[in-house]
mmCIF file with all atom_site columns, C-alpha atoms in Angstrom:
data_model
loop_
_atom_site.group_PDB
_atom_site.id
_atom_site.type_symbol
_atom_site.label_atom_id
_atom_site.label_alt_id
_atom_site.label_comp_id
_atom_site.label_asym_id
_atom_site.label_entity_id
_atom_site.label_seq_id
_atom_site.pdbx_PDB_ins_code
_atom_site.Cartn_x
_atom_site.Cartn_y
_atom_site.Cartn_z
_atom_site.occupancy
_atom_site.B_iso_or_equiv
_atom_site.pdbx_formal_charge
_atom_site.auth_seq_id
_atom_site.auth_comp_id
_atom_site.auth_asym_id
_atom_site.auth_atom_id
_atom_site.pdbx_PDB_model_num
ATOM 1   C CA . MET A 1 1   ? 273.035 -68.176  -174.733 1.00 0.00 ? 1   MET A CA 1
ATOM 2   C CA . ARG A 1 2   ? 271.967 -66.181  -171.704 1.00 0.00 ? 2   ARG A CA 1
ATOM 3   C CA . ARG A 1 3   ? 268.529 -67.840  -171.683 1.00 0.00 ? 3   ARG A CA 1
ATOM 4   C CA . THR A 1 4   ? 270.174 -71.249  -171.817 1.00 0.00 ? 4   THR A CA 1
ATOM 5   C CA . LEU A 1 5   ? 272.362 -70.432  -168.811 1.00 0.00 ? 5   LEU A CA 1
ATOM 6   C CA . ILE A 1 6   ? 269.348 -69.154  -166.864 1.00 0.00 ? 6   ILE A CA 1
ATOM 7   C CA . ALA A 1 7   ? 267.377 -72.306  -167.706 1.00 0.00 ? 7   ALA A CA 1
ATOM 8   C CA . ILE A 1 8   ? 270.280 -74.519  -166.581 1.00 0.00 ? 8   ILE A CA 1
ATOM 9   C CA . GLY A 1 9   ? 270.562 -72.519  -163.349 1.00 0.00 ? 9   GLY A CA 1
ATOM 10  C CA . ILE A 1 10  ? 266.856 -72.919  -162.607 1.00 0.00 ? 10  ILE A CA 1
ATOM 11  C CA . LEU A 1 11  ? 267.052 -76.628  -163.341 1.00 0.00 ? 11  LEU A CA 1
ATOM 12  C CA . LEU A 1 12  ? 270.011 -77.093  -160.982 1.00 0.00 ? 12  LEU A CA 1
ATOM 13  C CA . VAL A 1 13  ? 268.178 -75.252  -158.201 1.00 0.00 ? 13  VAL A CA 1
ATOM 14  C CA . ALA A 1 14  ? 264.971 -77.290  -158.709 1.00 0.00 ? 14  ALA A CA 1
ATOM 15  C CA . MET A 1 15  ? 266.632 -80.718  -158.902 1.00 0.00 ? 15  MET A CA 1
ATOM 16  C CA . PRO A 1 16  ? 267.521 -81.090  -155.195 1.00 0.00 ? 16  PRO A CA 1
ATOM 17  C CA . GLY A 1 17  ? 263.895 -80.337  -154.283 1.00 0.00 ? 17  GLY A CA 1
ATOM 18  C CA . ALA A 1 18  ? 262.637 -83.036  -156.629 1.00 0.00 ? 18  ALA A CA 1
ATOM 19  C CA . ALA A 1 19  ? 265.124 -85.553  -155.261 1.00 0.00 ? 19  ALA A CA 1
ATOM 20  C CA . LEU A 1 20  ? 264.153 -84.638  -151.702 1.00 0.00 ? 20  LEU A CA 1
ATOM 21  C CA . ALA A 1 21  ? 260.437 -85.068  -152.446 1.00 0.00 ? 21  ALA A CA 1
ATOM 22  C CA . GLN A 1 22  ? 261.129 -88.517  -153.869 1.00 0.00 ? 22  GLN A CA 1
ATOM 23  C CA . ALA A 1 23  ? 263.234 -89.475  -150.852 1.00 0.00 ? 23  ALA A CA 1
ATOM 24  C CA . LYS A 1 24  ? 260.467 -88.425  -148.450 1.00 0.00 ? 24  LYS A CA 1
ATOM 25  C CA . GLY A 1 25  ? 258.487 -91.537  -149.299 1.00 0.00 ? 25  GLY A CA 1
ATOM 26  C CA . LYS A 1 26  ? 256.400 -90.929  -152.375 1.00 0.00 ? 26  LYS A CA 1
ATOM 27  C CA . GLY A 1 27  ? 255.262 -94.109  -154.035 1.00 0.00 ? 27  GLY A CA 1
ATOM 28  C CA . ILE A 1 28  ? 253.387 -97.228  -153.003 1.00 0.00 ? 28  ILE A CA 1
ATOM 29  C CA . ARG A 1 29  ? 254.254 -98.669  -149.594 1.00 0.00 ? 29  ARG A CA 1
ATOM 30  C CA . LEU A 1 30  ? 253.196 -101.697 -147.546 1.00 0.00 ? 30  LEU A CA 1
ATOM 31  C CA . TRP A 1 31  ? 252.727 -101.217 -143.801 1.00 0.00 ? 31  TRP A CA 1
ATOM 32  C CA . ASN A 1 32  ? 253.252 -104.500 -141.945 1.00 0.00 ? 32  ASN A CA 1
ATOM 33  C CA . LEU A 1 33  ? 250.684 -104.555 -139.138 1.00 0.00 ? 33  LEU A CA 1
ATOM 34  C CA . THR A 1 34  ? 251.124 -108.288 -138.524 1.00 0.00 ? 34  THR A CA 1
ATOM 35  C CA . THR A 1 35  ? 252.822 -109.561 -135.378 1.00 0.00 ? 35  THR A CA 1
ATOM 36  C CA . GLU A 1 36  ? 255.725 -111.190 -137.274 1.00 0.00 ? 36  GLU A CA 1
ATOM 37  C CA . ALA A 1 37  ? 258.503 -110.112 -139.612 1.00 0.00 ? 37  ALA A CA 1
ATOM 38  C CA . ILE A 1 38  ? 257.712 -110.843 -143.258 1.00 0.00 ? 38  ILE A CA 1
ATOM 39  C CA . SER A 1 39  ? 260.427 -112.371 -145.453 1.00 0.00 ? 39  SER A CA 1
ATOM 40  C CA . GLY A 1 40  ? 258.397 -112.647 -148.659 1.00 0.00 ? 40  GLY A CA 1
ATOM 41  C CA . PHE A 1 41  ? 255.712 -110.411 -150.165 1.00 0.00 ? 41  PHE A CA 1
ATOM 42  C CA . GLN A 1 42  ? 254.525 -111.110 -153.715 1.00 0.00 ? 42  GLN A CA 1
ATOM 43  C CA . LEU A 1 43  ? 251.595 -109.602 -155.574 1.00 0.00 ? 43  LEU A CA 1
ATOM 44  C CA . SER A 1 44  ? 249.328 -111.036 -158.250 1.00 0.00 ? 44  SER A CA 1
ATOM 45  C CA . PRO A 1 45  ? 246.328 -109.477 -159.992 1.00 0.00 ? 45  PRO A CA 1
ATOM 46  C CA . ALA A 1 46  ? 243.267 -110.297 -157.858 1.00 0.00 ? 46  ALA A CA 1
ATOM 47  C CA . GLY A 1 47  ? 241.910 -113.776 -158.533 1.00 0.00 ? 47  GLY A CA 1
ATOM 48  C CA . LYS A 1 48  ? 245.014 -115.003 -160.363 1.00 0.00 ? 48  LYS A CA 1
ATOM 49  C CA . THR A 1 49  ? 248.191 -116.766 -159.246 1.00 0.00 ? 49  THR A CA 1
ATOM 50  C CA . GLU A 1 50  ? 250.700 -114.854 -161.372 1.00 0.00 ? 50  GLU A CA 1
ATOM 51  C CA . TRP A 1 51  ? 253.030 -113.937 -158.500 1.00 0.00 ? 51  TRP A CA 1
ATOM 52  C CA . GLY A 1 52  ? 255.469 -111.117 -159.072 1.00 0.00 ? 52  GLY A CA 1
ATOM 53  C CA . PRO A 1 53  ? 258.913 -110.681 -157.512 1.00 0.00 ? 53  PRO A CA 1
ATOM 54  C CA . ASN A 1 54  ? 259.567 -110.760 -153.779 1.00 0.00 ? 54  ASN A CA 1
ATOM 55  C CA . GLN A 1 55  ? 259.123 -107.126 -152.743 1.00 0.00 ? 55  GLN A CA 1
ATOM 56  C CA . CYS A 1 56  ? 260.983 -107.765 -149.461 1.00 0.00 ? 56  CYS A CA 1
ATOM 57  C CA . LEU A 1 57  ? 264.181 -107.691 -151.506 1.00 0.00 ? 57  LEU A CA 1
ATOM 58  C CA . ASN A 1 58  ? 263.592 -103.909 -151.687 1.00 0.00 ? 58  ASN A CA 1
ATOM 59  C CA . ASP A 1 59  ? 264.347 -103.699 -147.948 1.00 0.00 ? 59  ASP A CA 1
ATOM 60  C CA . LYS A 1 60  ? 267.928 -103.326 -146.734 1.00 0.00 ? 60  LYS A CA 1
ATOM 61  C CA . ASP A 1 61  ? 267.684 -106.371 -144.410 1.00 0.00 ? 61  ASP A CA 1
ATOM 62  C CA . LYS A 1 62  ? 265.332 -108.290 -146.775 1.00 0.00 ? 62  LYS A CA 1
ATOM 63  C CA . GLU A 1 63  ? 262.596 -108.527 -144.093 1.00 0.00 ? 63  GLU A CA 1
ATOM 64  C CA . VAL A 1 64  ? 259.740 -106.255 -143.082 1.00 0.00 ? 64  VAL A CA 1
ATOM 65  C CA . ASP A 1 65  ? 259.436 -106.082 -139.315 1.00 0.00 ? 65  ASP A CA 1
ATOM 66  C CA . PRO A 1 66  ? 256.116 -105.473 -137.559 1.00 0.00 ? 66  PRO A CA 1
ATOM 67  C CA . ASP A 1 67  ? 255.138 -101.792 -137.891 1.00 0.00 ? 67  ASP A CA 1
ATOM 68  C CA . GLU A 1 68  ? 257.720 -101.258 -140.665 1.00 0.00 ? 68  GLU A CA 1
ATOM 69  C CA . ARG A 1 69  ? 256.891 -99.905  -144.106 1.00 0.00 ? 69  ARG A CA 1
ATOM 70  C CA . LEU A 1 70  ? 258.203 -101.335 -147.361 1.00 0.00 ? 70  LEU A CA 1
ATOM 71  C CA . ARG A 1 71  ? 258.497 -99.570  -150.712 1.00 0.00 ? 71  ARG A CA 1
ATOM 72  C CA . ILE A 1 72  ? 256.642 -101.534 -153.411 1.00 0.00 ? 72  ILE A CA 1
ATOM 73  C CA . THR A 1 73  ? 258.109 -101.264 -156.914 1.00 0.00 ? 73  THR A CA 1
ATOM 74  C CA . GLY A 1 74  ? 256.967 -102.243 -160.388 1.00 0.00 ? 74  GLY A CA 1
ATOM 75  C CA . VAL A 1 75  ? 253.262 -102.342 -159.445 1.00 0.00 ? 75  VAL A CA 1
ATOM 76  C CA . GLU A 1 76  ? 250.474 -100.249 -160.917 1.00 0.00 ? 76  GLU A CA 1
ATOM 77  C CA . PRO A 1 77  ? 247.462 -99.155  -158.853 1.00 0.00 ? 77  PRO A CA 1
ATOM 78  C CA . GLY A 1 78  ? 244.680 -101.738 -158.814 1.00 0.00 ? 78  GLY A CA 1
ATOM 79  C CA . ARG A 1 79  ? 243.392 -104.769 -156.905 1.00 0.00 ? 79  ARG A CA 1
ATOM 80  C CA . TYR A 1 80  ? 245.816 -107.519 -155.962 1.00 0.00 ? 80  TYR A CA 1
ATOM 81  C CA . ASP A 1 81  ? 246.154 -110.706 -153.961 1.00 0.00 ? 81  ASP A CA 1
ATOM 82  C CA . ALA A 1 82  ? 249.345 -111.072 -151.930 1.00 0.00 ? 82  ALA A CA 1
ATOM 83  C CA . ARG A 1 83  ? 251.378 -114.109 -150.942 1.00 0.00 ? 83  ARG A CA 1
ATOM 84  C CA . VAL A 1 84  ? 253.013 -113.416 -147.587 1.00 0.00 ? 84  VAL A CA 1
ATOM 85  C CA . SER A 1 85  ? 255.928 -115.578 -146.422 1.00 0.00 ? 85  SER A CA 1
ATOM 86  C CA . TYR A 1 86  ? 257.563 -115.797 -143.020 1.00 0.00 ? 86  TYR A CA 1
ATOM 87  C CA . PRO A 1 87  ? 261.069 -116.951 -142.006 1.00 0.00 ? 87  PRO A CA 1
ATOM 88  C CA . ASN A 1 88  ? 259.576 -120.089 -140.393 1.00 0.00 ? 88  ASN A CA 1
ATOM 89  C CA . ALA A 1 89  ? 258.352 -121.217 -143.876 1.00 0.00 ? 89  ALA A CA 1
ATOM 90  C CA . ARG A 1 90  ? 254.695 -120.326 -143.191 1.00 0.00 ? 90  ARG A CA 1
ATOM 91  C CA . GLN A 1 91  ? 252.859 -118.762 -146.144 1.00 0.00 ? 91  GLN A CA 1
ATOM 92  C CA . CYS A 1 92  ? 249.524 -116.972 -146.183 1.00 0.00 ? 92  CYS A CA 1
ATOM 93  C CA . ILE A 1 93  ? 247.353 -115.262 -148.763 1.00 0.00 ? 93  ILE A CA 1
ATOM 94  C CA . VAL A 1 94  ? 245.784 -111.821 -148.444 1.00 0.00 ? 94  VAL A CA 1
ATOM 95  C CA . ARG A 1 95  ? 242.969 -111.327 -150.949 1.00 0.00 ? 95  ARG A CA 1
ATOM 96  C CA . ASP A 1 96  ? 241.703 -108.284 -152.807 1.00 0.00 ? 96  ASP A CA 1
ATOM 97  C CA . ILE A 1 97  ? 244.059 -105.545 -151.610 1.00 0.00 ? 97  ILE A CA 1
ATOM 98  C CA . GLU A 1 98  ? 243.344 -102.145 -153.122 1.00 0.00 ? 98  GLU A CA 1
ATOM 99  C CA . ILE A 1 99  ? 246.597 -100.430 -154.059 1.00 0.00 ? 99  ILE A CA 1
ATOM 100 C CA . LYS A 1 100 ? 246.481 -96.721  -154.859 1.00 0.00 ? 100 LYS A CA 1
ATOM 101 C CA . ALA A 1 101 ? 249.178 -94.528  -156.382 1.00 0.00 ? 101 ALA A CA 1
ATOM 102 C CA . ASP A 1 102 ? 251.519 -92.858  -153.869 1.00 0.00 ? 102 ASP A CA 1
ATOM 103 C CA . ALA A 1 103 ? 249.658 -94.412  -150.929 1.00 0.00 ? 103 ALA A CA 1
ATOM 104 C CA . VAL A 1 104 ? 250.258 -96.768  -148.031 1.00 0.00 ? 104 VAL A CA 1
ATOM 105 C CA . PHE A 1 105 ? 248.274 -99.996  -147.737 1.00 0.00 ? 105 PHE A CA 1
ATOM 106 C CA . SER A 1 106 ? 248.486 -102.319 -144.770 1.00 0.00 ? 106 SER A CA 1
ATOM 107 C CA . ILE A 1 107 ? 248.075 -105.965 -143.880 1.00 0.00 ? 107 ILE A CA 1
ATOM 108 C CA . ALA A 1 108 ? 247.242 -107.264 -140.412 1.00 0.00 ? 108 ALA A CA 1
ATOM 109 C CA . ASP A 1 109 ? 246.964 -110.719 -138.868 1.00 0.00 ? 109 ASP A CA 1
ATOM 110 C CA . LYS A 1 110 ? 243.183 -110.721 -139.460 1.00 0.00 ? 110 LYS A CA 1
ATOM 111 C CA . ASP A 1 111 ? 243.790 -110.353 -143.233 1.00 0.00 ? 111 ASP A CA 1
ATOM 112 C CA . LEU A 1 112 ? 245.886 -113.548 -143.508 1.00 0.00 ? 112 LEU A CA 1
ATOM 113 C CA . LYS A 1 113 ? 243.979 -116.446 -145.093 1.00 0.00 ? 113 LYS A CA 1
ATOM 114 C CA . ASP A 1 114 ? 244.802 -119.946 -146.331 1.00 0.00 ? 114 ASP A CA 1
ATOM 115 C CA . CYS A 1 115 ? 247.958 -120.198 -144.217 1.00 0.00 ? 115 CYS A CA 1
ATOM 116 C CA . SER A 1 116 ? 250.175 -123.242 -144.599 1.00 0.00 ? 116 SER A CA 1
ATOM 117 C CA . LYS A 1 117 ? 253.535 -124.332 -143.289 1.00 0.00 ? 117 LYS A CA 1
#
């Protein structure tokens, strides 16, 4: 019984630290280095067009402003193409992005290809 109480006490002390570490930004994040706010960001395995959900919905205002970072969810590390959408209906593709676990990746204006309106 005493060991159980000690184990529970240790667990309760350790839990806030784990929650704090998670809140400090662990995970995959996009850094928007373009000159415009992004309203849509979808990923597909490189070379395919199997677009996943709009990751911008993870942001509180549903857009990623220039120089803002966005938490990416439901994506495993690997190589991806991205479909980037803007509020003015323009869409662009970014090809062959390397996404690593617990890391930040960025896109810039020079990375945008095949843009259409």
